[in-house]
Amino acid sequence: MLRAEGVSVHYGGVRAVDGVDAHLDEGELLGLIGPNGSGKSTLLNALCGVVAASGKVRIDGRPMPLGSPAAARRNGIARVFQVPQTYPELSALENVVVGSHEQGLVGVAGAWFRRRAMWRLERSRCREAMETLEMLGLADVAAAPAESLSYGQRRLVDLARAMVAQPRLVLLDEPSAGLNDSETEHLGGLLRTINRDLPMVLVDHKMGLITSLCHRVTVLDTGTVVADGPPGEVLADPAVIRAYLGGPVDAES
Ligand SMILES: Nc1ncnc2c1ncn2[C@@H]1O[C@H](COP(=O)(O)OP(=O)(O)OP(=O)(O)O)[C@@H](O)[C@H]1O
């Protein structure tokens, strides 16, 4: 459903992503791993249009213009960033509702001429946002301002916001960073459930999470793909072991 061919992002002389071919299949949870600075976040940035990139990306066979966040959104790509992007003074629920505001009626004209329809739409957005928070175990804090939530809760609010945008696929950048073991396990269970309906690309350094969740893993090193395949095979690949500072990759950590 997503196919990237020869995608490159260069910052001056730094080839952050260099001619990457990658794909995501329907229903798949794809792990994207690699040592620090190997280009994982930059590749996600290219796919969601927030950096200038060259190459080709197709969604369901249709070409998608690169370098345009609006085009990426139109093509159903949602991104959850490494650092929570919540509005501190808005409630958790309001933070999630914001994610669905590009759909349907918006703007002054909609409010003025179609007031009833607009309120109906607002109610259905709130209901959907609330159901998503419930699904992620955040119903109790729906009314709390985001600034009062824990780091892990704010990351889940970001995930909920991405989900209500009704994406075709979600790009997740290190969702387990800063979470303890039990929070990471809880997150893993949620991602497995969400993946029943949504294909995802998961960037993470916790190999236990990657091996327990991902159907396939793509490995980057210095901006290029060095391995791609089932997690067990990929982590035993000599090129991957070399990329990770010459040592074996610990699938448990
Ligand atoms: N805005 C930028 N300007 C210049 N260089 C950048 C910029 N963003 C990233 N880079 C460089 O691009 C390379 C890839 O960085 P990137 O953050 O994509 O790696 P990563 O694999 O996501 O790393 P990590 O696992 O530490 O998050 C690195 O050499 C980084 O220093």
Tab-separated table of C-alpha atoms and ligand atoms in Angstrom:
chain	number	residue	atom	x	y	z
A	1	MET	CA	0.000	0.000	0.000
A	2	LEU	CA	2.978	2.337	0.512
A	3	ARG	CA	5.995	2.056	-1.731
A	4	ALA	CA	9.019	4.348	-1.498
A	5	GLU	CA	11.623	4.255	-4.247
A	6	GLY	CA	14.981	5.986	-4.131
A	7	VAL	CA	13.926	8.384	-1.361
A	8	SER	CA	16.728	10.749	-0.352
A	9	VAL	CA	17.025	13.618	2.109
A	10	HIS	CA	20.305	15.496	2.149
A	11	TYR	CA	21.181	18.266	4.611
A	12	GLY	CA	24.066	20.023	2.901
A	13	GLY	CA	26.755	17.350	2.827
A	14	VAL	CA	24.894	15.003	5.215
A	15	ARG	CA	23.101	12.172	3.392
A	16	ALA	CA	20.548	11.542	6.151
A	17	VAL	CA	18.492	9.266	3.877
A	18	ASP	CA	20.147	8.081	0.721
A	19	GLY	CA	18.195	6.295	-2.008
A	20	VAL	CA	15.933	4.260	0.275
A	21	ASP	CA	13.538	1.687	-1.194
A	22	ALA	CA	10.950	0.566	1.349
A	23	HIS	CA	7.369	-0.631	1.438
A	24	LEU	CA	4.502	-1.205	3.825
A	25	ASP	CA	1.908	-3.856	3.046
A	26	GLU	CA	-1.765	-3.899	3.931
A	27	GLY	CA	-2.265	-4.953	7.569
A	28	GLU	CA	1.438	-4.887	8.294
A	29	LEU	CA	3.309	-3.611	11.323
A	30	LEU	CA	6.741	-2.760	9.956
A	31	GLY	CA	9.673	-2.133	12.286
A	32	LEU	CA	12.160	0.506	11.141
A	33	ILE	CA	15.348	0.190	13.144
A	34	GLY	CA	18.972	1.270	12.988
A	35	PRO	CA	21.644	2.864	15.143
A	36	ASN	CA	21.387	6.499	16.291
A	37	GLY	CA	21.638	8.883	13.371
A	38	SER	CA	20.926	6.204	10.753
A	39	GLY	CA	18.058	8.219	9.220
A	40	LYS	CA	14.901	6.640	10.699
A	41	SER	CA	13.211	9.869	11.827
A	42	THR	CA	14.294	11.613	8.633
A	43	LEU	CA	12.708	8.880	6.517
A	44	LEU	CA	9.453	9.278	8.496
A	45	ASN	CA	9.748	13.047	7.984
A	46	ALA	CA	10.087	12.482	4.234
A	47	LEU	CA	7.042	10.193	4.166
A	48	CYS	CA	4.863	12.697	6.014
A	49	GLY	CA	6.090	15.616	3.919
A	50	VAL	CA	7.749	17.758	6.584
A	51	VAL	CA	11.170	17.778	4.893
A	52	ALA	CA	12.162	18.289	1.272
A	53	ALA	CA	12.952	14.914	-0.259
A	54	SER	CA	13.616	13.396	-3.659
A	55	GLY	CA	12.500	10.026	-4.981
A	56	LYS	CA	9.067	8.491	-5.442
A	57	VAL	CA	6.369	7.501	-2.987
A	58	ARG	CA	3.160	5.748	-4.019
A	59	ILE	CA	0.132	5.118	-1.846
A	60	ASP	CA	-2.157	2.395	-3.173
A	61	GLY	CA	-0.320	2.749	-6.482
A	62	ARG	CA	-0.937	6.507	-6.767
A	63	PRO	CA	2.052	8.865	-6.761
A	64	MET	CA	2.217	11.214	-3.775
A	65	PRO	CA	4.051	14.551	-4.055
A	66	LEU	CA	6.951	14.781	-1.621
A	67	GLY	CA	7.677	17.754	0.642
A	68	SER	CA	4.007	18.505	1.304
A	69	PRO	CA	2.438	17.677	4.702
A	70	ALA	CA	-0.995	18.465	3.186
A	71	ALA	CA	-0.465	15.902	0.406
A	72	ALA	CA	0.670	13.312	2.944
A	73	ARG	CA	-2.458	13.959	5.060
A	74	ARG	CA	-4.699	13.746	1.992
A	75	ASN	CA	-3.092	10.393	1.220
A	76	GLY	CA	-3.923	9.174	4.718
A	77	ILE	CA	-0.472	9.324	6.318
A	78	ALA	CA	-0.535	10.192	10.031
A	79	ARG	CA	2.606	10.742	12.078
A	80	VAL	CA	3.182	10.490	15.810
A	81	PHE	CA	6.323	12.409	16.731
A	82	GLN	CA	9.061	11.406	19.157
A	83	VAL	CA	8.257	14.297	21.501
A	84	PRO	CA	4.568	14.718	22.503
A	85	GLN	CA	2.871	17.472	20.490
A	86	THR	CA	-0.026	18.178	22.843
A	87	TYR	CA	-1.509	21.629	23.484
A	88	PRO	CA	-0.791	22.006	27.228
A	89	GLU	CA	-3.906	23.945	28.226
A	90	LEU	CA	-6.393	21.927	26.198
A	91	SER	CA	-7.923	18.826	27.759
A	92	ALA	CA	-6.917	15.396	26.568
A	93	LEU	CA	-10.252	15.141	24.750
A	94	GLU	CA	-9.829	18.538	23.059
A	95	ASN	CA	-6.314	17.553	21.999
A	96	VAL	CA	-7.748	14.508	20.270
A	97	VAL	CA	-10.723	16.309	18.673
A	98	VAL	CA	-8.239	18.688	17.017
A	99	GLY	CA	-7.042	15.707	14.949
A	100	SER	CA	-10.364	15.301	13.171
A	101	HIS	CA	-10.911	18.952	12.358
A	102	GLU	CA	-9.824	18.782	8.768
A	103	GLN	CA	-12.735	16.543	7.889
A	104	GLY	CA	-16.208	17.720	7.006
A	105	LEU	CA	-17.569	21.153	7.850
A	106	VAL	CA	-15.134	23.711	9.138
A	107	GLY	CA	-14.748	27.462	9.110
A	108	VAL	CA	-16.984	30.473	9.617
A	109	ALA	CA	-19.250	29.733	6.635
A	110	GLY	CA	-19.958	26.242	7.907
A	111	ALA	CA	-20.723	27.567	11.375
A	112	TRP	CA	-22.952	30.376	10.053
A	113	PHE	CA	-24.985	28.600	7.393
A	114	ARG	CA	-25.106	25.031	8.636
A	115	ARG	CA	-25.192	25.516	12.372
A	116	ARG	CA	-27.191	22.417	13.235
A	117	ALA	CA	-25.166	20.182	10.973
A	118	MET	CA	-22.023	21.630	12.480
A	119	TRP	CA	-23.087	20.835	16.032
A	120	ARG	CA	-24.048	17.306	14.988
A	121	LEU	CA	-20.611	16.918	13.473
A	122	GLU	CA	-18.917	18.325	16.589
A	123	ARG	CA	-20.833	15.871	18.760
A	124	SER	CA	-19.848	12.928	16.596
A	125	ARG	CA	-16.200	14.071	16.649
A	126	CYS	CA	-16.269	14.279	20.444
A	127	ARG	CA	-17.877	10.844	20.662
A	128	GLU	CA	-15.260	9.334	18.382
A	129	ALA	CA	-12.421	11.061	20.261
A	130	MET	CA	-13.822	9.793	23.564
A	131	GLU	CA	-14.109	6.235	22.246
A	132	THR	CA	-10.503	6.407	21.094
A	133	LEU	CA	-9.354	7.668	24.514
A	134	GLU	CA	-11.333	4.847	26.143
A	135	MET	CA	-9.695	2.320	23.864
A	136	LEU	CA	-6.276	3.642	24.931
A	137	GLY	CA	-7.238	3.552	28.644
A	138	LEU	CA	-7.394	7.348	29.010
A	139	ALA	CA	-11.123	7.855	29.633
A	140	ASP	CA	-10.491	8.925	33.248
A	141	VAL	CA	-8.225	11.790	32.200
A	142	ALA	CA	-10.254	12.957	29.176
A	143	ALA	CA	-11.176	16.246	30.882
A	144	ALA	CA	-7.735	16.886	32.386
A	145	PRO	CA	-5.460	19.479	30.767
A	146	ALA	CA	-2.674	17.852	28.787
A	147	GLU	CA	-0.061	19.604	30.916
A	148	SER	CA	-1.248	17.609	33.958
A	149	LEU	CA	-0.789	14.247	32.227
A	150	SER	CA	2.240	12.005	32.504
A	151	TYR	CA	4.683	11.817	29.598
A	152	GLY	CA	3.370	8.379	28.639
A	153	GLN	CA	-0.242	9.600	28.707
A	154	ARG	CA	0.606	12.567	26.471
A	155	ARG	CA	2.197	10.209	23.960
A	156	LEU	CA	-1.027	8.189	23.911
A	157	VAL	CA	-3.052	11.386	23.406
A	158	ASP	CA	-0.879	12.046	20.327
A	159	LEU	CA	-1.600	8.533	19.128
A	160	ALA	CA	-5.341	9.041	19.677
A	161	ARG	CA	-5.192	12.299	17.700
A	162	ALA	CA	-3.505	10.481	14.806
A	163	MET	CA	-6.139	7.739	14.917
A	164	VAL	CA	-9.185	10.029	14.735
A	165	ALA	CA	-7.820	11.594	11.544
A	166	GLN	CA	-8.911	8.276	9.950
A	167	PRO	CA	-5.511	7.620	8.417
A	168	ARG	CA	-4.614	4.924	5.918
A	169	LEU	CA	-1.406	4.266	7.877
A	170	VAL	CA	0.419	5.596	10.948
A	171	LEU	CA	4.115	6.396	11.325
A	172	LEU	CA	5.242	6.048	14.949
A	173	ASP	CA	8.547	7.544	16.050
A	174	GLU	CA	9.917	5.861	19.186
A	175	PRO	CA	6.589	5.611	21.035
A	176	SER	CA	8.226	3.667	23.889
A	177	ALA	CA	10.981	6.229	24.580
A	178	GLY	CA	10.771	7.338	28.205
A	179	LEU	CA	8.351	4.555	29.172
A	180	ASN	CA	9.182	1.970	31.833
A	181	ASP	CA	8.901	-1.794	31.229
A	182	SER	CA	5.260	-2.171	32.241
A	183	GLU	CA	4.228	0.960	30.297
A	184	THR	CA	6.105	-0.407	27.273
A	185	GLU	CA	4.286	-3.733	27.587
A	186	HIS	CA	0.942	-1.908	27.832
A	187	LEU	CA	1.850	0.138	24.744
A	188	GLY	CA	2.775	-3.049	22.860
A	189	GLY	CA	-0.679	-4.516	23.564
A	190	LEU	CA	-2.362	-1.324	22.338
A	191	LEU	CA	-0.302	-1.198	19.150
A	192	ARG	CA	-1.137	-4.843	18.414
A	193	THR	CA	-4.851	-4.048	18.777
A	194	ILE	CA	-4.649	-0.878	16.650
A	195	ASN	CA	-2.730	-2.782	13.967
A	196	ARG	CA	-5.776	-5.008	13.375
A	197	ASP	CA	-7.273	-2.033	11.518
A	198	LEU	CA	-4.268	0.109	10.656
A	199	PRO	CA	-0.924	-0.625	9.016
A	200	MET	CA	1.925	1.026	10.905
A	201	VAL	CA	5.601	1.806	10.676
A	202	LEU	CA	7.220	1.584	14.099
A	203	VAL	CA	10.592	3.192	14.815
A	204	ASP	CA	11.924	2.036	18.164
A	205	HIS	CA	15.152	1.162	19.909
A	206	LYS	CA	13.553	-1.462	22.187
A	207	MET	CA	14.228	-4.672	20.295
A	208	GLY	CA	11.910	-6.669	22.582
A	209	LEU	CA	9.021	-4.472	21.416
A	210	ILE	CA	10.091	-4.713	17.767
A	211	THR	CA	10.481	-8.509	17.757
A	212	SER	CA	7.233	-9.127	19.641
A	213	LEU	CA	5.124	-6.835	17.433
A	214	CYS	CA	6.555	-6.490	13.953
A	215	HIS	CA	5.789	-8.710	10.992
A	216	ARG	CA	8.845	-7.427	9.160
A	217	VAL	CA	11.806	-5.203	9.941
A	218	THR	CA	13.738	-2.792	7.712
A	219	VAL	CA	17.162	-1.750	8.956
A	220	LEU	CA	18.843	1.550	8.115
A	221	ASP	CA	22.505	2.376	8.534
A	222	THR	CA	23.983	5.735	7.485
A	223	GLY	CA	20.840	6.517	5.483
A	224	THR	CA	20.660	3.289	3.466
A	225	VAL	CA	18.769	0.016	3.856
A	226	VAL	CA	21.125	-2.748	5.020
A	227	ALA	CA	18.552	-5.470	5.740
A	228	ASP	CA	14.864	-6.238	5.393
A	229	GLY	CA	12.916	-9.326	6.472
A	230	PRO	CA	11.389	-11.181	9.431
A	231	PRO	CA	12.671	-9.838	12.797
A	232	GLY	CA	14.554	-13.001	13.847
A	233	GLU	CA	16.385	-13.259	10.531
A	234	VAL	CA	17.191	-9.576	10.346
A	235	LEU	CA	18.652	-9.332	13.859
A	236	ALA	CA	20.986	-12.244	13.094
A	237	ASP	CA	22.141	-10.652	9.828
A	238	PRO	CA	25.896	-9.836	9.944
A	239	ALA	CA	25.292	-6.460	8.242
A	240	VAL	CA	22.868	-5.521	11.021
A	241	ILE	CA	25.219	-6.719	13.758
A	242	ARG	CA	28.006	-4.633	12.188
A	243	ALA	CA	25.719	-1.586	11.994
A	244	TYR	CA	24.991	-1.865	15.707
A	245	LEU	CA	28.580	-1.086	16.724
A	246	GLY	CA	29.914	-4.534	15.922
A	247	GLY	CA	28.013	-6.329	18.687
A	248	PRO	CA	25.118	-8.803	18.531
A	249	VAL	CA	21.674	-7.219	18.719
A	250	ASP	CA	19.928	-8.114	21.975
A	251	ALA	CA	16.397	-9.152	20.987
A	252	GLU	CA	15.256	-9.017	24.636
A	253	SER	CA	16.216	-5.418	25.383
B	1	LIG	N1	17.643	19.219	10.468
B	1	LIG	C1	18.815	18.610	10.276
B	1	LIG	N2	19.885	19.282	9.799
B	1	LIG	C2	21.068	18.677	9.584
B	1	LIG	N3	21.287	17.350	9.817
B	1	LIG	C3	20.248	16.631	10.289
B	1	LIG	C4	18.968	17.212	10.553
B	1	LIG	N4	18.141	16.238	11.019
B	1	LIG	C5	18.869	15.111	11.056
B	1	LIG	N5	20.135	15.342	10.621
B	1	LIG	C6	21.216	14.361	10.496
B	1	LIG	O1	20.710	13.322	9.680
B	1	LIG	C7	21.155	12.053	10.140
B	1	LIG	C8	19.965	11.163	10.435
B	1	LIG	O2	19.274	11.672	11.581
B	1	LIG	P1	17.932	11.017	12.107
B	1	LIG	O3	17.464	11.861	13.244
B	1	LIG	O4	17.009	10.791	10.990
B	1	LIG	O5	18.452	9.612	12.645
B	1	LIG	P2	17.696	8.547	13.545
B	1	LIG	O6	18.034	7.214	12.976
B	1	LIG	O7	16.253	8.889	13.650
B	1	LIG	O8	18.420	8.746	14.942
B	1	LIG	P3	17.887	8.463	16.450
B	1	LIG	O9	17.722	6.987	16.567
B	1	LIG	O10	18.994	8.990	17.303
B	1	LIG	O11	16.595	9.230	16.616
B	1	LIG	C9	22.040	12.327	11.357
B	1	LIG	O12	23.387	12.406	10.915
B	1	LIG	C10	21.553	13.685	11.832
B	1	LIG	O13	22.574	14.377	12.500
